[in-house]
Phi, psi and omega in degrees: 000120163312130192279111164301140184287171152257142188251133176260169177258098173234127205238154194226102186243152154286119180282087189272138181232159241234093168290113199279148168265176198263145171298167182325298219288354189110346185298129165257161190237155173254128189267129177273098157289103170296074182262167190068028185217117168308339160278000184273106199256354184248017184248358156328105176255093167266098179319105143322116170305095187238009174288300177300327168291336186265357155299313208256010144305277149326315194277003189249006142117011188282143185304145161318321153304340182257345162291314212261333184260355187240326183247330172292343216248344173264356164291151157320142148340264236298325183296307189322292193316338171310306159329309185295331194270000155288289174204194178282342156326301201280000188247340167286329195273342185256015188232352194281122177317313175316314179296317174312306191286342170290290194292343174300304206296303236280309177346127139277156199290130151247148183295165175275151180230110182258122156256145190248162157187118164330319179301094162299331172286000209278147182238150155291131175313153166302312198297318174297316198298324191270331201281300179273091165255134203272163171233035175193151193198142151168154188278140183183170160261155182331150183123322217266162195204111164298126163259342188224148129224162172187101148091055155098353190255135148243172212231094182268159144222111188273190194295002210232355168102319181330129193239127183219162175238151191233158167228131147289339169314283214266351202005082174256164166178150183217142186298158182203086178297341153296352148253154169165160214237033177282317169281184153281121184250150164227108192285153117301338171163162164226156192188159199247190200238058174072251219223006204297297141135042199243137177234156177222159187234115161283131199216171178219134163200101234291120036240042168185172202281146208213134176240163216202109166281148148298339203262347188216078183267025174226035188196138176235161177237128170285133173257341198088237162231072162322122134266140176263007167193171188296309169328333186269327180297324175268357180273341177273028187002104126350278228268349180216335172103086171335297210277305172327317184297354180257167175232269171039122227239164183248158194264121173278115184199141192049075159065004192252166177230138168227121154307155157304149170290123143343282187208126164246002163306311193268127171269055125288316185302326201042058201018026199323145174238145172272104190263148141241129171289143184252006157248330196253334182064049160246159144293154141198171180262133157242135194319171153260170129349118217249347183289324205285330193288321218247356182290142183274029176254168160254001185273127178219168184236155168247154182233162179245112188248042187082047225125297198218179190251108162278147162237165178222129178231138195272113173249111177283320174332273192291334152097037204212147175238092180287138198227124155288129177229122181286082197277332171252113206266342194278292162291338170083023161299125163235161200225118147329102187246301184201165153250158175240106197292137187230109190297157225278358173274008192256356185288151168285340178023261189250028192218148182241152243203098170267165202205096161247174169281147177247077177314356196251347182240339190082009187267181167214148157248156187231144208225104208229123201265116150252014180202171189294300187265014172235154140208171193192172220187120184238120154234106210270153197277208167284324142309351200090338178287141169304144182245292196210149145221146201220120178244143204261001158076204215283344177294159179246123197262157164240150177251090206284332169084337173267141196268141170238153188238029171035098197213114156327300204335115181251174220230130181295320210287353173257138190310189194252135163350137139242192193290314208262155188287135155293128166016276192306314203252012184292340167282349175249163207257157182291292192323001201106325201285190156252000000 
């Protein structure tokens, strides 16, 4: 007898994450985030009513400049669009491209969190909903993938082969017919395209590469494997796809997309980090970290580091994530910034163990499975103390590895509104929660 699928409940939440200051005594104390439990009263976020005071603001004659640039640009999405519904000032002032592209950059970057629960019926608590409020809700079956972000849009695939792309902000989303996965697809990045004003998705689907416009989604153009010197053909493996080997999403910077290095075990790689130029569409290799090559782990990560590119390499021997910054990007200087101590309940041992960097605080989260239907996400300071731990009730949580920003920013490539919510937002309620 054929085993019936099961429909899963699945949420894509942004993590704002809380660093506690230390007690008198030096101490961190760690705050146990309960989410998904009603009584978790420490999992509160309280939100200022602040619409009505920046009214009575306005009305008391303050320049324009100082509504739109010292205070819309520090509201949430969902606050702007509110904005619009006062009057036609603010809604010519909050529609304006310029203001959009501002309030997009102001945004913080937060990690994706993806949660399951077999329970299709299954709902989030007010307390979680408020603390985490998800921005993708929908029923799907095994199979389905964040596959992409970039500059507030994400790039889904569900279990049905189907590719679509969304701004959860503005909730939109458009089909993307031009992907599909009856063969193996592998995305690589979605990234947007100079000044067109076009974002594109680099796929891989064997044995060579594909690029897939927004303004023409129902069609892709093959590049092959474009390389900038002989060395990269063998480093590009024609037959399985370098980049596939990694699930690490890639850093976009100066017009380029860059990988993690692949193995630092084989000196084919030269520790090689994988660039694609996104104007000239060649591959090349940029050098690593020449120290990072000599750790006895091979796991590293890439960062977005203001600017510049961090890498982080995992030493389990030592227990420790030494973090790199790329201070010259021309010359291919990299310079040494901190380590981060990784307590001994962040090891993997029996248990398999997501690991990202928190570049900004210097902090890490840690994501630790010990069965298939438990996991639970800690996050500790550069020392190792413990900070928060968060736990997710019944959910089964993941560290998804992709950053999300909020962005107005509107997209020629999505279709007009209709009456019923798309898919990807069919689970969620206009507050946010389900």
């Amino acid at each position: 007898m054929e085993q019936r699928r099961l429909r899963h409940r699945i949420l894509v939440v942004p993590l704002p994450l809380h660093s506690p200051p230390p007690s008198a005594a030096g101490e961190h104390r760690a705050t146990v985030v309960a989410l998904d439990r009603e009584e978790a009263t420490a999992a509160r976020v309280a939100r200022p009513k602040r619409m009505r005071s920046y009214s009575y603001a306005a009305g008391m004659g303050l320049p324009d400049e100082i509504v739109v640039w010292d205070i819309f640009l520090r509201l949430p999405s969902k606050a702007i669009l509110r904005c619009r519904a006062v009057c036609r000032s603010w809604r010519g002032i909050t529609s304006a491209p310029d203001f959009l592209l501002a309030h997009h950059r102001r945004q913080p970057s937060l990690p994706l969190v993806a949660l399951d629960a077999t329970d299709s019926g299954l709902s989030l608590s007010d307390a979680t909903a408020k603390c985490c409020p998800p921005i993708l809700g929908f029923d799907d079956y095994d199979g389905w993938k964040l596959a992409a972000s970039c500059d507030g849009l994400l790039l889904v695939s569900l279990s049905n082969a189907r590719f679509s792309i969304c701004n959860p902000a503005t909730r939109q989303c458009a089909p993307l017919p031009g992907l599909t996965t009856v063969r193996y697809i592998h995305v690589a990045g979605l990234y947007p395209h100079g000044s067109s004003g076009d974002y594109r998705v680099l796929y891989w689907k064997r044995p060579e590469y594909y690029i897939l416009s927004m303004q023409q989604r129902h069609s892709s153009r093959r590049i092959g494997v474009p390389t900038a010197s002989p060395d990269m053909k063998m480093v590009m493996r024609e037959e399985e796809g370098l980049i596939s080997k990694t699930r690490d999403p890639p850093i976009m910077l100066r017009n380029c997309l860059h990988w993690k290095p692949a193995h630092y075990d084989d000196p084919n790689y030269a520790a090689g980090i994988v660039v694609f130029d996104t104007v000239t569409e060649l591959f090349r290799l940029m050098p690593g970290p020449a120290a990072a090559a000599t750790t006895a782990s091979r796991r590293t990560s890439l960062h977005d580091m203001d600017g510049s590119i961090g890498l982080g390499c995992f030493d389990e021997e030592s227990a420790t994530a030494k973090i790199w910054v790329l201070e010259d990007y021309e010359k291919e200087v990299w310079s040494f910034k901190y380590q981060i101590e990784l307590p001994v309940w962040s090891m993997p041992h029996h248990a398999y163990v997501q690991r990202v960097v928190l570049p900004h605080s210097r902090n890490m989260l840690v994501c630790r499975h010990s069965n298939f239907f438990s996991s639970c996400m800690f996050h500790h300071d550069t020392n190792g103390n413990l900070l928060e731990e968060l736990r997710w009730g019944p959910w089964r949580s993941s560290i998804t590895g992709h950053w999300f920003k909020e962005s107005l920013v509107k997209h020629a490539f999505f279709p007009s509104p209709s009456g019923a919510p798309p898919l990807l937002f069919r689970k969620l309620r206009d507050d946010g929660r389900i």
